[in-house]
Short mmCIF file of C-alpha atoms and ligand atoms in Angstrom, two decimals:
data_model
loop_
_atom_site.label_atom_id
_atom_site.label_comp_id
_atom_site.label_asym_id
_atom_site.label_seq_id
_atom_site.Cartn_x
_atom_site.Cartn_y
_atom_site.Cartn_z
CA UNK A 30 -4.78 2.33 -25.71
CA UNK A 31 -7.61 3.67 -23.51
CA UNK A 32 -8.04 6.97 -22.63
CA UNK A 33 -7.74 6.01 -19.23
CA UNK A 34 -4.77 3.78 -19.96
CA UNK A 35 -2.95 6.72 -21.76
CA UNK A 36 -3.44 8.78 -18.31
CA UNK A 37 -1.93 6.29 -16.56
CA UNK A 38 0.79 6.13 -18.67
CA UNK A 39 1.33 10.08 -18.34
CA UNK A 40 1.09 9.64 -14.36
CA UNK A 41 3.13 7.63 -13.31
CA UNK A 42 6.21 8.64 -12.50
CA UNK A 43 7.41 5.30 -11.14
CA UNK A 44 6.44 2.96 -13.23
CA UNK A 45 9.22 0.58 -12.29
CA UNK A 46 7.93 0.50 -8.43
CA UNK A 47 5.46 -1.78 -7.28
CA UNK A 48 3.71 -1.99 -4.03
CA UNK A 49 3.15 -5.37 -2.33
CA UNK A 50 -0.25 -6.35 -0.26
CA UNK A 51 0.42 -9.72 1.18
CA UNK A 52 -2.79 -11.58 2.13
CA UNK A 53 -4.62 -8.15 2.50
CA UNK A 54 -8.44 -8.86 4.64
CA UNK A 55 -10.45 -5.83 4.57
CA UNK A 56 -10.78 -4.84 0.81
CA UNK A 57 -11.23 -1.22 2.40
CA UNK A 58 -7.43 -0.93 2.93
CA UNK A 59 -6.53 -1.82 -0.44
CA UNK A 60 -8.92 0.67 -1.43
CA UNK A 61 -7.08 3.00 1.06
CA UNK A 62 -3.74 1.84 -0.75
CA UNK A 63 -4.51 3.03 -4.25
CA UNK A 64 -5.48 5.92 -3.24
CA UNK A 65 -2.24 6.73 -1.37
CA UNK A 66 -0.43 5.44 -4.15
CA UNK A 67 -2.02 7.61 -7.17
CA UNK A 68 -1.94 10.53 -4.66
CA UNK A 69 2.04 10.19 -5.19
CA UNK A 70 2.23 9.27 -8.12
CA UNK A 71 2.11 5.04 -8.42
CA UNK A 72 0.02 2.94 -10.04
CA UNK A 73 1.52 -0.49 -9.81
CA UNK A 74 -0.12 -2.41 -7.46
CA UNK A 75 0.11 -6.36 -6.61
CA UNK A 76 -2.20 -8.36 -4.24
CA UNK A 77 -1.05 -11.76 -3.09
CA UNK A 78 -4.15 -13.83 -2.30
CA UNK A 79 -6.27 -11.39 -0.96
CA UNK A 80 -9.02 -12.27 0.97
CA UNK A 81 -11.97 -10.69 -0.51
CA UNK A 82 -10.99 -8.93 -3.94
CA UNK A 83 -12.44 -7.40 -6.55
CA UNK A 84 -14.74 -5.94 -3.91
CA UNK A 85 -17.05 -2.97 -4.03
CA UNK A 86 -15.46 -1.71 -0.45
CA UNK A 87 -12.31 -1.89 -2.27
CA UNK A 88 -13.25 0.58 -5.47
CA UNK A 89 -15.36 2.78 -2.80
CA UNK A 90 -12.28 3.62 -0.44
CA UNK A 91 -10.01 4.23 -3.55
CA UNK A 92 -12.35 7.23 -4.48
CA UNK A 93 -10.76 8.46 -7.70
CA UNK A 94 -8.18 5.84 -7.73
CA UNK A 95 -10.19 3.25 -9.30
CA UNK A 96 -8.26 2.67 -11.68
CA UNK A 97 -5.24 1.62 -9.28
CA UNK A 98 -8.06 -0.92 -7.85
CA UNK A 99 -9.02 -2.29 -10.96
CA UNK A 100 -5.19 -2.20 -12.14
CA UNK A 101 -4.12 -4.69 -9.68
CA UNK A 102 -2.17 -7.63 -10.32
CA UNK A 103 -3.26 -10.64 -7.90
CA UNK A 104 -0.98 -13.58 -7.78
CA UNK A 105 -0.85 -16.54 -5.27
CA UNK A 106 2.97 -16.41 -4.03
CA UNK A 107 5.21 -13.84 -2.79
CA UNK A 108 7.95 -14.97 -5.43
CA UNK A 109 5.71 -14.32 -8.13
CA UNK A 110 4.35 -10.76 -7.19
CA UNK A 111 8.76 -10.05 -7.00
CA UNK A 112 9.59 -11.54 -10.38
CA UNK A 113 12.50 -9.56 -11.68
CA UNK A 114 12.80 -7.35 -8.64
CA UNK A 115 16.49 -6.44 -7.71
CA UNK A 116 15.21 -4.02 -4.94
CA UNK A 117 13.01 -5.59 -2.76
CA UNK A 118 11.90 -3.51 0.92
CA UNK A 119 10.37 -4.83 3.56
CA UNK A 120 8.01 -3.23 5.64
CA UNK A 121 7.84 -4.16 9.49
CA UNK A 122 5.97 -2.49 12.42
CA UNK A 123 7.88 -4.41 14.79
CA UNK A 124 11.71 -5.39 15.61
CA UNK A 125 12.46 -9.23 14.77
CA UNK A 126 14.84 -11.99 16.77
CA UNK A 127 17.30 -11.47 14.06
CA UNK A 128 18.19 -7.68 13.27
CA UNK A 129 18.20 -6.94 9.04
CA UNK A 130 19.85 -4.31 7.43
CA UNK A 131 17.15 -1.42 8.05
CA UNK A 132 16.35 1.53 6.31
CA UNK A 133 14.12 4.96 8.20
CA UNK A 134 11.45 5.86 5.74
CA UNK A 135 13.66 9.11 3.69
CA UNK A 136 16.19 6.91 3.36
CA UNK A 137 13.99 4.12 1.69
CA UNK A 138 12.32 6.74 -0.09
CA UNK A 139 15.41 7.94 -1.53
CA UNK A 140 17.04 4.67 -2.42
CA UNK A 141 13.63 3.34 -4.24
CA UNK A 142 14.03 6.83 -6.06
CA UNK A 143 17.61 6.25 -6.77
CA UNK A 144 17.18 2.55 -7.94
CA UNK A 145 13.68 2.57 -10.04
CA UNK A 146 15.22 5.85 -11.30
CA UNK A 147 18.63 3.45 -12.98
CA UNK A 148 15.90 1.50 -14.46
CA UNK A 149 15.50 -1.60 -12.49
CA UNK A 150 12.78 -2.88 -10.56
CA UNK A 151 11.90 -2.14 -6.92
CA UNK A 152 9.27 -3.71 -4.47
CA UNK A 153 8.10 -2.47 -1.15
CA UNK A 154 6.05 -5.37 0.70
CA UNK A 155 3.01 -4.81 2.86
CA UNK A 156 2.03 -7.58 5.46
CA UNK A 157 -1.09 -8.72 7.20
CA UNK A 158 -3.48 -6.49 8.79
CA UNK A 159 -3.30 -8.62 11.94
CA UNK A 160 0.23 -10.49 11.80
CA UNK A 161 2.34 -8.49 9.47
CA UNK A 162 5.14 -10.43 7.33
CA UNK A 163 6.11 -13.83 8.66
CA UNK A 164 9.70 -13.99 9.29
CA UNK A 165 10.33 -15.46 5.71
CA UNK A 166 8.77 -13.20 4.00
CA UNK A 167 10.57 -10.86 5.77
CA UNK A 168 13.98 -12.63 4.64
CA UNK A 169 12.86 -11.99 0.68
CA UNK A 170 13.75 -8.73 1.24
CA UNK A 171 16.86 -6.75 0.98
CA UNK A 172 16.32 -4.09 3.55
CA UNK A 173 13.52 -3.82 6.08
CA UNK A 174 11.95 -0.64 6.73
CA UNK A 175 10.07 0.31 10.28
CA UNK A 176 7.93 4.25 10.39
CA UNK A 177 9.59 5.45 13.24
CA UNK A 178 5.99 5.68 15.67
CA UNK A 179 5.34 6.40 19.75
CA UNK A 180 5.75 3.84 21.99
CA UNK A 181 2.18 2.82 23.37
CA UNK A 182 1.23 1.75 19.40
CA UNK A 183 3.54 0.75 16.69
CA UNK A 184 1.05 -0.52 14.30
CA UNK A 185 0.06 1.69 11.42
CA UNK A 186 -3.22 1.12 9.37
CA UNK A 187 -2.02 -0.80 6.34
CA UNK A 188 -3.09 1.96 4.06
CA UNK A 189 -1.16 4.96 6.29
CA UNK A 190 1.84 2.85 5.74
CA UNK A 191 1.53 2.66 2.17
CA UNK A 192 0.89 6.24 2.51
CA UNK A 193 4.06 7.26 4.31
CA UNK A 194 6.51 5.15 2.57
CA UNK A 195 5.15 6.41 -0.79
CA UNK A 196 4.88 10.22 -0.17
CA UNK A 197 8.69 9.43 0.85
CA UNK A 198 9.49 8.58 -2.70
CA UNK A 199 7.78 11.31 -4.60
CA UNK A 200 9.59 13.74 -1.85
CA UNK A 201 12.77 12.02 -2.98
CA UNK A 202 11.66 12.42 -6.45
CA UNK A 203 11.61 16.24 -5.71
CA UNK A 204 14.92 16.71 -4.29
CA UNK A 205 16.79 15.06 -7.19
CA UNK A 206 14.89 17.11 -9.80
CA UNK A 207 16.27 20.09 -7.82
CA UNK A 208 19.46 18.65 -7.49
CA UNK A 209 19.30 18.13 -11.72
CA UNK A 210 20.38 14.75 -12.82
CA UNK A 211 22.82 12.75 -9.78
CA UNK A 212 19.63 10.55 -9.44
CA UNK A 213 20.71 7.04 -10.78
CA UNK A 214 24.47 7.84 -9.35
CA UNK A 215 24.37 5.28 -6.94
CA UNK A 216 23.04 2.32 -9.28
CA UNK A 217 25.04 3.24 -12.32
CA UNK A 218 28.55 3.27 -10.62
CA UNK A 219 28.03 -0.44 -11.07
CA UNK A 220 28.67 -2.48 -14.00
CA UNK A 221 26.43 -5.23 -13.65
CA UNK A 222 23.26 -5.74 -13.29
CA UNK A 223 22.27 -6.58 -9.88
CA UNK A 224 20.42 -10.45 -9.49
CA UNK A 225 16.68 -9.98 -9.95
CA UNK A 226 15.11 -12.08 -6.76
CA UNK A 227 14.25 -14.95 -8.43
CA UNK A 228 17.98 -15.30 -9.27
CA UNK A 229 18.36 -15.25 -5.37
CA UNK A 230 15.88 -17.64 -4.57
CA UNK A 231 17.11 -20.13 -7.11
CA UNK A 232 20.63 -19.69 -5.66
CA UNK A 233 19.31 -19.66 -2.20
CA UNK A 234 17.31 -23.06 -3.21
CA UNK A 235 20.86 -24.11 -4.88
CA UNK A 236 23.20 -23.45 -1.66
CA UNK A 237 20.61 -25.48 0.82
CA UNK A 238 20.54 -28.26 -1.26
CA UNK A 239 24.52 -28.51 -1.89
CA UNK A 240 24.74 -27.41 1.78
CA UNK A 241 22.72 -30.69 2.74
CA UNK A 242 24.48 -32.72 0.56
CA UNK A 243 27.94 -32.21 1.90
CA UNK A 244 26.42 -32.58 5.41
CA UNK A 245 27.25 -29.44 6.43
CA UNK A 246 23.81 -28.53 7.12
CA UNK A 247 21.13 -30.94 8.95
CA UNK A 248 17.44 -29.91 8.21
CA UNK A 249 16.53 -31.69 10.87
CA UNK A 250 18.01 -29.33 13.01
CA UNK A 251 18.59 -26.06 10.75
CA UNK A 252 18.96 -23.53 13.63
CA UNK A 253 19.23 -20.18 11.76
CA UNK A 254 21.85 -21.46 9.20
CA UNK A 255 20.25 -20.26 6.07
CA UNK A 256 18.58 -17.05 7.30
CA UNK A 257 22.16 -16.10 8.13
CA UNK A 258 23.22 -17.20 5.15
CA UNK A 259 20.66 -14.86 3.63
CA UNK A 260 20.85 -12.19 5.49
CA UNK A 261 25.14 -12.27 4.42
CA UNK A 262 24.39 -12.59 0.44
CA UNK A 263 21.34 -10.09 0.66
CA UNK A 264 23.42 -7.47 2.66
CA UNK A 265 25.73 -7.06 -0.04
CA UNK A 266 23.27 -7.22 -3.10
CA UNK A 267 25.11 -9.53 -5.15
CA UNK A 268 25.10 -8.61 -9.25
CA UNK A 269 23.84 -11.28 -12.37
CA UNK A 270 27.57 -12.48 -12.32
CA UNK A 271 28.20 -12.82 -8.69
CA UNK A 272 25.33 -14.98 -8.67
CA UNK A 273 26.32 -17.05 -11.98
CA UNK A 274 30.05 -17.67 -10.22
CA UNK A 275 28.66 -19.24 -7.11
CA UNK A 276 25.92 -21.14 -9.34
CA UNK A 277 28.80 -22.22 -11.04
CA UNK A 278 31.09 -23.13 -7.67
CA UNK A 279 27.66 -25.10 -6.17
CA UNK A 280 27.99 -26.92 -9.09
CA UNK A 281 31.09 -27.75 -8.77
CA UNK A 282 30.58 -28.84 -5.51
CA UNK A 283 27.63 -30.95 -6.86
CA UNK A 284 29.78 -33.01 -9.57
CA UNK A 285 32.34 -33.69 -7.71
CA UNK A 286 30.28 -35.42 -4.81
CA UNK A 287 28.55 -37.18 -7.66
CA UNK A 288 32.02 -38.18 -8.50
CA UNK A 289 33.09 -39.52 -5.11
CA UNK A 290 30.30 -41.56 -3.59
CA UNK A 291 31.50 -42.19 0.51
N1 SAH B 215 0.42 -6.64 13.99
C1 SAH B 215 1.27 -6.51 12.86
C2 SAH B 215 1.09 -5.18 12.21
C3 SAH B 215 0.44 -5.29 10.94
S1 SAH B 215 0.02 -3.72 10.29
C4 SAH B 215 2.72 -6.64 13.26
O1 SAH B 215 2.99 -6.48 14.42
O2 SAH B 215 3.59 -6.84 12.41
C5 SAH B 215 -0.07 -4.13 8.61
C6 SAH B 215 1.13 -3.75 7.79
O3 SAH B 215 1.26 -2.33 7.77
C7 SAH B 215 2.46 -4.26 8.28
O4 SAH B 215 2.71 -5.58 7.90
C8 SAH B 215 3.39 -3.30 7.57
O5 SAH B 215 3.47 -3.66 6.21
C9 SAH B 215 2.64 -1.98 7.68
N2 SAH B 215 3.01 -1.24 8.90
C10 SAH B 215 2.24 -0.96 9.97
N3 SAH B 215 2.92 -0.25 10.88
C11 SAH B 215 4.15 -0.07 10.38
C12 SAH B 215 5.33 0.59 10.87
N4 SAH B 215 5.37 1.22 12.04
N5 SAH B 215 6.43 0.57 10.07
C13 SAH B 215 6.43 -0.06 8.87
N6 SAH B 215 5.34 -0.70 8.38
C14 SAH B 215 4.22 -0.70 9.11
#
């Protein structure tokens, strides 16, 4: 290991949280990202297609958090960049048509604290500099998140975003270690793993198909059908089993219609 790599190592206190840039454009703002990340403590950064990356604009902004830069992971779907994420936050500068369970920015802070800190995996997505996260993005995630702003402009610079929502979770961090060792409470009362989201989006993929095949749902006319359905199973964070039992049912569902042409 580098000497640089064994720094990182020492660091990082959240090694299980990863920040999201989805289609980033100016290079500056990831730049601007890693910085705000190192500055509390992260160093796990993912780009999905970014528009112009590596860039020198990129390592420049970062000042010393070059190494966050140069970390990055850059992937070409959403999915990928949450493999094996069973937190996933989304972050949203503006309210949507249909509401999502919503966290303020302590409260996300403290529940990416709480989670990474019971060992699993936790994303917090970033959107477009000029569009933000398209609506389903938006439904990947299992809470959305919105830095509480004035009225006249609700859209933070990417980076200051990152910024807040990160310095939430190392000000989380500090709390527990004051309050000794409750951290992973809330994640260890459980006794199963929650689904990762790629177990989600095969189920989702799953219950749409079976959906269509016993008519119930038309896609030529889908209305909101499955990002209610969504917003249902992601509201109550289903765990590995919960999951296998309806993957199971679906099935079911699938041999028996197999078994009964009309
Ligand atoms: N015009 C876009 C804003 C994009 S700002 C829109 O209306 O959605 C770029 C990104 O910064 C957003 O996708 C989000 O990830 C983050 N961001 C900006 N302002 C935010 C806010 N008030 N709350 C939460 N995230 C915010």
């Amino acid at each position: 290991m580098s000497e640089t790599e064994q720094n990182q190592v020492e660091s990082n206190l959240f090694p299980r949280v990863r920040i999201v840039l989805v289609e980033t454009t100016h290079p500056g703002n990831i730049g601007a990202t890693a910085r705000a990340m190192k500055n509390m403590g992260l160093y796990k950064l993912v780009l999905v297609s970014p528009h112009l990356f590596p860039s020198e604009k990129a390592i420049w902004r970062s000042a010393s958090a070059a190494d966050v830069v140069e970390g990055a992971q850059v992937v070409s779907s959403l999915e990928e960049a949450l493999e094996g994420c069973q937190l996933v936050i989304g972050t949203s500068a503006r309210e949507r048509r249909i509401p999502w369970p919503m966290l303020e920015p302590k409260s996300c802070g403290e529940k990416v604290f709480k989670t990474q800190a019971a060992g699993k995996e936790v994303a917090i997505v970033f959107g477009r500099e000029a569009h933000g996260l398209k609506n389903e993005e938006l439904q990947m995630c299992h809470f959305h998140v919105n830095i509480p702003t004035g009225k006249a402009y609700s859209s933070l610079n990417l980076g200051m975003a990152v910024q807040v929502l990160t310095y939430e979770i190392l000000q989380a961090s500090i709390a527990a270690t004051d309050q000794s060792d409750q951290a992973s409470q809330e994640d260890d009362a459980w006794d199963m793993d929650y689904a990762t989201s790629d177990a989600l989006e095969h189920f989702f993929v799953h219950l749409e198909s079976t959906l269509v095949e016993t008519g119930f749902h038309d896609p030529e006319n889908p209305r909101q059908l499955m990002t209610r359905l969504r917003r249902m199973f992601n509201r109550i964070r289903m765990d590995e089993m919960e999951v296998n039992i309806l993957r199971g049912f679906l099935t079911s569902i699938n041999h028996l219609k197999a078994k009964k042409p009309e």
